[in-house]
Coordinates of C-alpha atoms in Angstrom, one line a residue:
X1 CA 45.2 95.2 148.5
X2 CA 43.7 94.8 151.9
X3 CA 44.3 91.3 153.4
X4 CA 41.3 89.1 154.0
X5 CA 42.6 88.4 157.5
X6 CA 43.8 90.7 160.3
X7 CA 47.5 91.1 159.8
X8 CA 49.7 88.6 161.5
X9 CA 52.0 91.4 162.3
X10 CA 49.7 92.0 165.3
X11 CA 52.1 90.2 167.6
X12 CA 52.5 90.4 171.4
X13 CA 56.0 89.6 172.7
X14 CA 57.2 89.0 176.2
X15 CA 60.6 90.4 177.2
X16 CA 62.7 88.5 179.8
X17 CA 65.4 90.7 181.3
X18 CA 68.5 89.7 183.1
X19 CA 71.8 91.5 183.8
X20 CA 75.4 90.8 184.6
X21 CA 76.3 93.8 186.7
X22 CA 79.7 95.2 187.7
X23 CA 78.5 97.7 190.2
X24 CA 80.2 99.7 192.8
X25 CA 77.9 101.1 195.5
X26 CA 78.6 103.1 198.6
X27 CA 75.2 102.3 200.0
X28 CA 75.6 98.5 200.3
X29 CA 78.1 95.8 199.5
X30 CA 75.6 94.3 197.0
X31 CA 73.2 96.2 194.7
X32 CA 69.4 96.0 194.8
X33 CA 68.8 96.3 191.0
X34 CA 65.7 97.5 189.2
X35 CA 65.2 97.8 185.5
X36 CA 62.9 100.5 184.1
X37 CA 61.7 100.2 180.5
X38 CA 60.9 103.4 178.4
X39 CA 59.4 103.6 175.0
X40 CA 59.3 106.4 172.4
X41 CA 56.0 106.4 170.5
X42 CA 56.1 108.4 167.3
X43 CA 55.5 112.1 167.8
X44 CA 56.1 111.9 171.6
X45 CA 59.2 111.9 173.8
X46 CA 60.5 109.1 176.0
X47 CA 57.9 107.8 178.5
X48 CA 58.0 105.1 181.2
X49 CA 56.5 101.9 179.9
X50 CA 57.1 99.2 182.6
X51 CA 59.3 98.1 185.5
X52 CA 60.7 94.9 186.7
X53 CA 60.6 94.0 190.3
X54 CA 63.5 95.0 192.6
X55 CA 65.9 92.2 193.4
X56 CA 67.9 92.2 196.6
X57 CA 71.7 91.9 197.1
X58 CA 72.5 90.4 193.6
X59 CA 75.1 91.3 191.0
X60 CA 73.5 89.1 188.4
X61 CA 69.8 89.5 188.6
X62 CA 67.3 87.4 186.7
X63 CA 64.1 89.5 186.8
X64 CA 60.9 87.5 187.2
X65 CA 58.5 90.2 185.9
X66 CA 58.1 89.8 182.2
X67 CA 57.4 92.9 180.1
X68 CA 54.7 92.4 177.5
X69 CA 54.8 94.7 174.5
X70 CA 52.9 94.9 171.2
X71 CA 55.3 94.3 168.3
X72 CA 54.8 96.1 164.9
X73 CA 57.1 95.3 162.1
X74 CA 56.0 98.4 160.2
X75 CA 57.1 100.8 162.9
X76 CA 60.5 101.7 164.4
X77 CA 59.9 100.9 168.1
X78 CA 62.6 102.6 170.2
X79 CA 63.2 101.3 173.7
X80 CA 65.5 102.4 176.6
X81 CA 66.4 100.2 179.5
X82 CA 67.6 102.1 182.6
X83 CA 69.1 100.2 185.5
X84 CA 68.9 101.5 189.1
X85 CA 70.3 100.4 192.4
X86 CA 67.3 101.0 194.7
X87 CA 68.0 102.9 197.9
X88 CA 64.5 102.9 199.4
X89 CA 60.9 101.8 198.7
X90 CA 60.2 105.1 196.9
X91 CA 58.5 104.9 193.5
X92 CA 60.4 108.0 192.4
X93 CA 63.4 107.1 190.3
X94 CA 65.2 110.3 191.6
X95 CA 65.4 108.6 195.0
X96 CA 67.6 105.7 193.6
X97 CA 71.1 105.4 192.3
X98 CA 71.2 105.5 188.5
X99 CA 73.5 102.7 187.2
X100 CA 73.3 103.2 183.4
X101 CA 71.3 102.5 180.3
X102 CA 70.9 100.5 177.1
X103 CA 69.1 102.0 174.1
X104 CA 67.9 99.9 171.1
X105 CA 64.8 99.1 169.1
X106 CA 62.4 96.2 169.6
X107 CA 63.6 94.9 166.2
X108 CA 67.2 94.6 167.6
X109 CA 65.8 92.3 170.3
X110 CA 63.5 90.1 168.2
X111 CA 66.0 89.4 165.4
X112 CA 68.3 87.4 167.6
X113 CA 67.9 84.6 170.1
X114 CA 69.3 86.6 173.1
X115 CA 70.0 90.3 172.7
X116 CA 72.9 91.6 174.9
X117 CA 74.4 95.1 175.2
X118 CA 76.7 96.9 177.6
X119 CA 75.0 99.1 180.2
X120 CA 76.7 102.4 179.8
X121 CA 77.0 105.5 182.0
X122 CA 79.0 108.5 180.8
X123 CA 81.0 106.3 178.4
X124 CA 81.9 103.7 181.1
X125 CA 80.6 100.1 181.0
X126 CA 78.7 99.3 184.2
X127 CA 77.5 95.9 183.3
X128 CA 75.7 93.9 180.6
X129 CA 72.0 93.6 179.9
X130 CA 70.5 90.4 178.3
X131 CA 67.0 90.4 176.8
X132 CA 65.1 87.6 175.2
X133 CA 61.8 87.9 173.4
X134 CA 59.0 85.3 173.3
X135 CA 56.0 85.5 171.0
X136 CA 53.0 85.0 173.3
X137 CA 50.3 85.9 170.7
X138 CA 47.1 83.9 170.8
X139 CA 47.0 83.6 167.0
X140 CA 49.4 80.7 166.6
X141 CA 46.9 78.0 165.6
X142 CA 45.0 77.3 162.4
X143 CA 42.6 74.7 161.0
X144 CA 43.6 72.6 158.0
X145 CA 40.4 71.7 156.2
X146 CA 39.6 69.3 153.4
X147 CA 36.2 69.8 151.7
X148 CA 34.5 67.7 149.1
X149 CA 31.1 68.0 147.4
X150 CA 28.6 65.8 145.6
X151 CA 25.8 66.2 143.1
X152 CA 26.9 69.6 141.9
X153 CA 25.2 70.9 138.8
X154 CA 25.2 74.1 136.8
X155 CA 21.9 75.9 136.2
X156 CA 20.5 76.1 132.7
X157 CA 20.5 73.5 129.9
X158 CA 24.3 72.9 130.0
X159 CA 25.1 69.2 130.2
X160 CA 28.8 69.7 131.1
X161 CA 29.9 69.4 134.7
X162 CA 30.9 72.6 136.6
X163 CA 34.3 73.9 137.5
X164 CA 33.6 74.3 141.2
X165 CA 35.4 76.2 144.0
X166 CA 34.4 76.9 147.6
X167 CA 34.4 80.2 149.5
X168 CA 34.2 80.5 153.3
X169 CA 32.7 83.9 154.3
X170 CA 32.3 85.7 157.6
X171 CA 28.9 86.8 158.8
X172 CA 29.6 90.1 157.1
X173 CA 30.2 88.3 153.8
X174 CA 33.9 89.0 153.9
X175 CA 36.0 86.3 152.2
X176 CA 38.0 84.3 154.7
X177 CA 39.4 81.5 152.5
X178 CA 38.9 80.1 149.0
X179 CA 39.7 76.7 147.5
X180 CA 41.2 76.2 144.1
X181 CA 38.7 75.6 141.3
X182 CA 38.6 72.1 139.8
X183 CA 37.7 71.5 136.1
X184 CA 34.6 69.6 134.9
X185 CA 33.6 67.7 137.9
X186 CA 30.4 67.2 139.9
X187 CA 31.9 65.4 142.9
X188 CA 35.0 67.4 143.7
X189 CA 37.5 66.9 146.5
X190 CA 39.4 70.1 146.9
X191 CA 43.0 70.4 148.1
X192 CA 43.3 71.4 151.7
X193 CA 42.9 75.0 152.9
X194 CA 43.9 76.6 156.1
X195 CA 41.9 79.0 158.3
X196 CA 43.4 80.9 161.2
X197 CA 41.7 80.2 164.5
X198 CA 41.4 83.9 165.2
X199 CA 38.8 84.4 162.5
X200 CA 36.5 81.8 164.0
X201 CA 35.6 83.7 167.1
X202 CA 34.4 87.3 167.8
X203 CA 35.9 89.7 170.3
X204 CA 33.9 88.0 173.1
X205 CA 35.3 84.6 172.3
X206 CA 32.1 83.2 170.8
X207 CA 32.2 81.2 167.6
X208 CA 31.0 83.1 164.6
X209 CA 28.3 82.3 162.0
X210 CA 29.9 81.5 158.6
X211 CA 28.7 80.9 155.1
X212 CA 29.9 78.3 152.6
X213 CA 29.3 79.3 149.0
X214 CA 30.1 77.0 146.1
X215 CA 30.6 78.5 142.7
X216 CA 31.1 77.4 139.1
X217 CA 34.3 79.2 138.0
X218 CA 33.8 81.5 134.9
X219 CA 36.8 83.1 133.1
X220 CA 35.2 86.5 133.0
X221 CA 35.0 86.6 136.8
X222 CA 31.2 86.5 136.9
X223 CA 31.1 83.1 138.7
X224 CA 27.8 81.2 138.9
X225 CA 26.5 80.3 142.4
X226 CA 26.0 76.5 142.8
X227 CA 24.6 76.8 146.3
X228 CA 25.4 77.9 149.8
X229 CA 25.1 76.8 153.4
X230 CA 25.0 78.7 156.7
X231 CA 27.1 77.1 159.3
X232 CA 28.5 77.7 162.8
X233 CA 32.3 78.1 163.0
X234 CA 32.5 75.4 165.7
X235 CA 31.2 72.9 163.1
X236 CA 34.6 73.2 161.3
X237 CA 36.2 71.4 164.3
X238 CA 33.9 68.4 164.0
X239 CA 34.8 66.4 160.8
X240 CA 33.2 64.6 159.2
X241 CA 30.2 66.8 158.7
X242 CA 27.7 67.5 155.8
X243 CA 26.1 70.7 154.8
X244 CA 23.2 70.6 152.3
X245 CA 23.4 73.5 149.8
X246 CA 20.5 75.9 149.5
X247 CA 19.8 78.0 146.3
X248 CA 21.2 75.1 144.3
X249 CA 20.1 73.8 140.9
X250 CA 20.5 70.3 142.4
X251 CA 18.4 69.3 145.4
X252 CA 20.9 66.7 146.3
X253 CA 23.9 69.0 146.3
X254 CA 26.0 68.7 149.5
X255 CA 29.3 70.0 150.9
X256 CA 31.2 67.6 153.0
X257 CA 33.9 68.5 155.5
X258 CA 36.0 65.3 155.3
X259 CA 39.0 66.3 157.4
X260 CA 39.8 68.9 160.1
X261 CA 43.2 69.2 161.8
X262 CA 44.4 71.7 164.3
X263 CA 48.0 72.9 163.5
X264 CA 50.4 75.3 165.2
X265 CA 51.6 78.0 163.0
X266 CA 55.2 79.4 162.7
X267 CA 55.2 83.1 163.1
X268 CA 57.1 85.9 161.4
X269 CA 59.2 86.2 164.6
X270 CA 60.0 82.5 164.5
X271 CA 61.7 83.0 161.1
X272 CA 63.3 86.4 162.0
X273 CA 64.8 85.2 165.3
X274 CA 66.2 82.1 163.7
X275 CA 68.2 83.9 161.0
X276 CA 65.9 84.9 158.2
X277 CA 67.3 88.1 156.6
X278 CA 65.5 90.7 154.5
X279 CA 67.2 92.1 151.4
X280 CA 65.9 95.6 150.6
X281 CA 66.3 97.2 147.1
X282 CA 65.3 100.7 146.3
X283 CA 64.6 101.2 142.6
X284 CA 64.4 104.9 141.6
X285 CA 62.6 106.4 138.5
X286 CA 65.1 108.4 136.4
X287 CA 62.8 109.3 133.5
X288 CA 62.5 112.8 132.3
X289 CA 58.9 112.9 133.7
X290 CA 60.7 114.0 136.9
X291 CA 61.8 117.2 135.3
X292 CA 65.4 118.6 134.9
X293 CA 67.2 118.1 138.3
X294 CA 68.8 121.5 137.9
X295 CA 65.4 123.2 138.1
X296 CA 63.6 123.7 141.4
X297 CA 60.4 122.3 139.9
X298 CA 62.0 118.9 139.4
X299 CA 61.2 116.0 141.6
X300 CA 64.9 115.2 141.7
X301 CA 66.0 118.8 142.5
X302 CA 68.5 118.8 145.4
X303 CA 67.8 122.0 147.3
X304 CA 67.3 123.1 150.9
X305 CA 64.6 120.4 151.4
X306 CA 65.0 116.7 150.7
X307 CA 63.2 115.3 147.7
X308 CA 60.1 113.1 148.0
X309 CA 62.4 110.2 146.9
X310 CA 64.7 110.9 149.8
X311 CA 61.9 111.2 152.3
X312 CA 60.2 108.0 151.2
X313 CA 63.5 106.0 151.2
X314 CA 64.5 107.3 154.6
X315 CA 61.1 106.6 156.2
X316 CA 61.0 103.0 154.9
X317 CA 64.7 102.4 155.4
X318 CA 64.7 103.5 159.0
X319 CA 62.2 100.7 159.8
X320 CA 63.5 97.9 157.7
X321 CA 67.3 98.3 158.2
X322 CA 67.2 96.4 161.5
X323 CA 66.2 93.3 159.4
X324 CA 68.7 93.7 156.6
X325 CA 71.9 94.1 158.6
X326 CA 71.8 97.8 157.5
X327 CA 72.7 96.7 153.9
X328 CA 70.7 98.1 151.0
X329 CA 70.8 97.8 147.2
X330 CA 70.0 100.7 144.9
X331 CA 68.8 100.5 141.3
X332 CA 67.8 103.1 138.7
X333 CA 65.4 102.5 136.0
X334 CA 64.2 104.7 133.1
X335 CA 67.6 106.3 132.5
X336 CA 69.0 106.6 129.0
X337 CA 71.7 103.9 129.4
X338 CA 69.8 100.6 130.0
X339 CA 66.4 99.6 131.5
X340 CA 68.1 98.9 134.8
X341 CA 71.6 100.0 135.7
X342 CA 73.9 101.3 138.4
X343 CA 73.1 98.6 141.0
X344 CA 74.9 99.8 144.2
X345 CA 75.3 98.1 147.5
X346 CA 75.4 100.5 150.4
X347 CA 75.4 100.5 154.2
X348 CA 72.7 102.3 156.1
X349 CA 70.0 104.7 155.0
X350 CA 72.4 107.6 154.9
X351 CA 74.4 105.5 152.4
X352 CA 71.2 105.1 150.3
X353 CA 70.5 108.8 150.2
X354 CA 74.1 109.7 149.4
X355 CA 74.3 107.2 146.6
X356 CA 71.0 108.6 145.2
X357 CA 72.4 112.1 145.2
X358 CA 75.6 110.9 143.5
X359 CA 73.7 109.2 140.8
X360 CA 71.9 112.5 139.9
X361 CA 75.2 114.0 138.7
X362 CA 76.1 111.1 136.3
X363 CA 72.7 109.8 135.0
X364 CA 70.9 111.1 132.0
X365 CA 67.2 111.0 132.3
X366 CA 65.4 108.8 129.8
X367 CA 61.9 108.7 128.3
X368 CA 60.5 105.2 129.0
X369 CA 60.1 104.1 132.6
X370 CA 58.9 100.5 132.6
X371 CA 58.4 98.9 136.0
X372 CA 58.9 95.3 134.9
X373 CA 62.8 95.5 134.5
X374 CA 63.5 96.3 138.2
X375 CA 61.0 93.6 139.3
X376 CA 62.6 91.1 137.0
X377 CA 66.0 92.1 138.2
X378 CA 65.3 91.5 141.9
X379 CA 63.4 88.3 141.0
X380 CA 66.6 87.0 139.2
X381 CA 68.6 87.8 142.3
X382 CA 66.1 86.0 144.6
X383 CA 66.2 83.0 142.2
X384 CA 70.0 82.9 142.2
X385 CA 70.0 82.8 146.0
X386 CA 67.5 79.9 145.9
X387 CA 69.7 78.0 143.4
X388 CA 72.8 78.7 145.5
X389 CA 71.4 77.8 148.9
X390 CA 68.6 75.4 148.0
X391 CA 66.4 74.3 150.9
X392 CA 68.6 76.3 153.3
X393 CA 67.5 79.6 151.7
X394 CA 65.1 81.4 153.9
X395 CA 66.1 85.0 152.9
X396 CA 63.4 87.3 151.6
X397 CA 63.6 90.2 149.2
X398 CA 61.7 93.5 149.5
X399 CA 61.7 95.7 146.4
X400 CA 60.7 99.3 146.9
X401 CA 59.8 100.9 143.5
X402 CA 59.6 104.8 143.6
X403 CA 58.1 106.3 140.4
X404 CA 56.5 109.5 139.3
X405 CA 54.5 108.2 136.3
X406 CA 51.8 105.8 135.3
X407 CA 52.9 102.2 134.4
X408 CA 54.2 102.2 130.8
X409 CA 54.2 98.4 130.5
X410 CA 51.1 97.1 132.4
X411 CA 51.0 93.7 130.8
X412 CA 54.7 93.0 131.3
X413 CA 54.6 94.3 134.9
X414 CA 51.6 92.1 135.6
X415 CA 53.6 89.1 134.2
X416 CA 56.6 90.0 136.3
X417 CA 54.5 90.2 139.5
X418 CA 52.8 86.9 138.8
X419 CA 56.1 85.2 138.3
X420 CA 57.6 86.9 141.3
X421 CA 54.8 85.6 143.5
X422 CA 56.4 82.1 143.4
X423 CA 59.7 83.6 144.8
X424 CA 60.6 84.9 148.2
X425 CA 59.9 88.6 147.5
X426 CA 57.4 91.4 147.9
X427 CA 57.0 94.5 145.8
X428 CA 56.2 97.9 147.3
X429 CA 55.4 100.8 144.9
X430 CA 55.6 104.4 146.0
X431 CA 53.9 107.0 143.8
X432 CA 56.1 110.2 143.9
X433 CA 54.7 113.6 142.9
X434 CA 51.3 114.8 141.6
X435 CA 50.4 112.0 139.1
X436 CA 47.0 110.3 139.7
X437 CA 48.6 106.8 139.4
X438 CA 45.3 105.2 138.3
X439 CA 47.2 102.3 136.7
X440 CA 48.9 101.5 140.1
X441 CA 45.5 101.6 141.9
X442 CA 44.0 99.2 139.4
X443 CA 46.9 96.8 139.6
X444 CA 46.8 96.6 143.4
X445 CA 43.0 96.2 143.4
X446 CA 43.5 93.3 141.0
X447 CA 46.2 91.6 143.0
X448 CA 44.0 89.0 144.6
X449 CA 43.0 87.7 141.1
X450 CA 46.1 88.8 139.2
X451 CA 46.9 86.5 136.3
X452 CA 48.8 86.6 133.0
X453 CA 48.1 84.2 130.1
X454 CA 46.1 82.0 132.4
X455 CA 48.7 81.8 135.2
X456 CA 47.4 83.1 138.5
X457 CA 49.5 84.8 141.1
X458 CA 50.5 82.3 143.8
X459 CA 50.0 84.8 146.5
X460 CA 49.6 88.6 147.1
X461 CA 53.0 90.3 147.1
X462 CA 52.1 93.9 146.0
X463 CA 51.4 97.0 148.0
X464 CA 51.0 100.5 146.6
X465 CA 50.8 104.0 148.1
X466 CA 50.9 107.6 146.8
X467 CA 53.2 109.7 149.0
X468 CA 51.3 112.9 148.2
X469 CA 48.2 111.5 149.9
X470 CA 50.1 111.2 153.2
X471 CA 51.8 114.6 152.8
X472 CA 48.4 116.3 152.3
X473 CA 47.2 114.9 155.7
X474 CA 50.3 115.1 157.8
X475 CA 53.6 117.1 158.1
X476 CA 56.7 115.7 156.5
X477 CA 57.8 113.5 159.4
X478 CA 54.4 112.1 160.2
X479 CA 53.7 111.6 156.4
X480 CA 56.8 109.5 156.1
X481 CA 55.9 107.5 159.2
X482 CA 52.4 106.8 157.9
X483 CA 53.7 105.9 154.4
X484 CA 56.1 103.3 155.8
X485 CA 53.5 102.0 158.2
X486 CA 51.0 101.5 155.3
X487 CA 53.5 99.9 152.9
X488 CA 55.3 97.6 155.3
X489 CA 52.3 96.3 157.3
X490 CA 51.8 93.2 155.1
X491 CA 55.4 92.1 154.8
X492 CA 55.2 89.6 157.8
X493 CA 52.2 87.9 156.4
X494 CA 53.7 87.8 152.9
X495 CA 56.9 86.3 154.2
X496 CA 55.1 83.6 156.2
X497 CA 52.8 82.8 153.3
X498 CA 55.9 82.1 151.1
X499 CA 57.6 80.0 153.7
X500 CA 54.4 78.0 154.2
X501 CA 53.9 77.6 150.5
X502 CA 57.4 76.2 150.1
X503 CA 57.4 74.2 153.3
X504 CA 60.3 76.1 154.8
X505 CA 60.5 75.9 158.6
X506 CA 62.3 78.2 160.9
X507 CA 65.9 77.0 161.6
X508 CA 65.8 77.3 165.3
X509 CA 65.4 73.8 166.7
X510 CA 63.9 75.0 170.0
X511 CA 61.1 76.7 168.1
X512 CA 60.4 73.5 166.2
X513 CA 60.4 71.5 169.5
X514 CA 57.9 73.9 171.1
X515 CA 55.5 73.7 168.1
X516 CA 55.5 69.9 167.9

């Protein structure tokens, strides 16, 4: 499902670089250090990204030039920091003495308070590099709004009061935020809602035109319009305010903005840098729909080329492992033994692939591949961590389901996702092979209004992609890269939405002080 807002994974970070250098130089008794930063965009080689200034006659430089870089959770962002002792004013690096390098990912840096690594040259330590990352994005504020209404009335001859809710829409009629609906009331006061500041202005910085639409909630989804008002986004900053409703059955119907507060928002990086860990579980379809693994036509056939299962797990695992401490869990579902079995805990993405290959020798393929058991299994694990650690639990689970068939248990899977939306977890589904996966597409499209037996999903936790669609457009490497990028893009927003829903703050006291 596409998020209503631009992803909060669009984060700009500022890198502060310092070094503790143990240098020997024939040119001068003290070095004149310069740090050059290289990045490695997907599909290209290493290229220079930025440089610090050159410092004079220091062994322990604190570089003043900050390096700004766009952080993308959904990509593996490789970086290389090369240190030079400058010998002249030349811009050419070949004119300077190469001291050594540090190679890492941006995720390595942002997941700790201060990243440090040895500067190495030909296996010899030449000093230590220290890098700290600061989130300098301009999307750290939101408006907390409380709306009420008066004199609401349904159209027609009905004498009952409406079940009203309120939508805030952009000028293009895209939903920005929605209140809960309240039952049988003509003068509602809705619970507070939050709107990110970034959706209030256009690219030029001007406040947008918005529309408030008030509806009577209908169970069949065909909600009845109770009236609407065109407003200027700036008016949301100026409570109290009243907005008469047009197109309303009641000429007196009015929406009131009773309270408007500006709040700073904790970001994904606030949580990650203060200790929040991801737990990633791969759940693999071992039904006979995959075909006999001994035959080349099987989706589980281990031959010269890796299977789609391996390609998908490696593409996603390469990105997410920096946030999991390189630990993964592996489940199978659909085998003959039990609905879910063979949970393995392995290190690194190579460990995942090797465990998957080992399972193929011992597992008998089954006939029924229900998706609810692995979702329920990971949900139970997330719940146990909550019970064990209580309010101190800020860990977050990511379940990656890889399946080759349509959902066999749509109702139970819907129920499992609705229940999981209350827990710290997200569900990613990868369609493997040529199936159309229409049931997956419908389920993802319905996520925004997903409900089971009258219980609505607390938040959006589902993302689906069919691997074949990427492999038809790109080569194997680029297809895996695009698959991971698509599936992982919403994880930061989903994690923050859970923490906010439960009132869990980042543990780092400095972050809390800065946001107060």
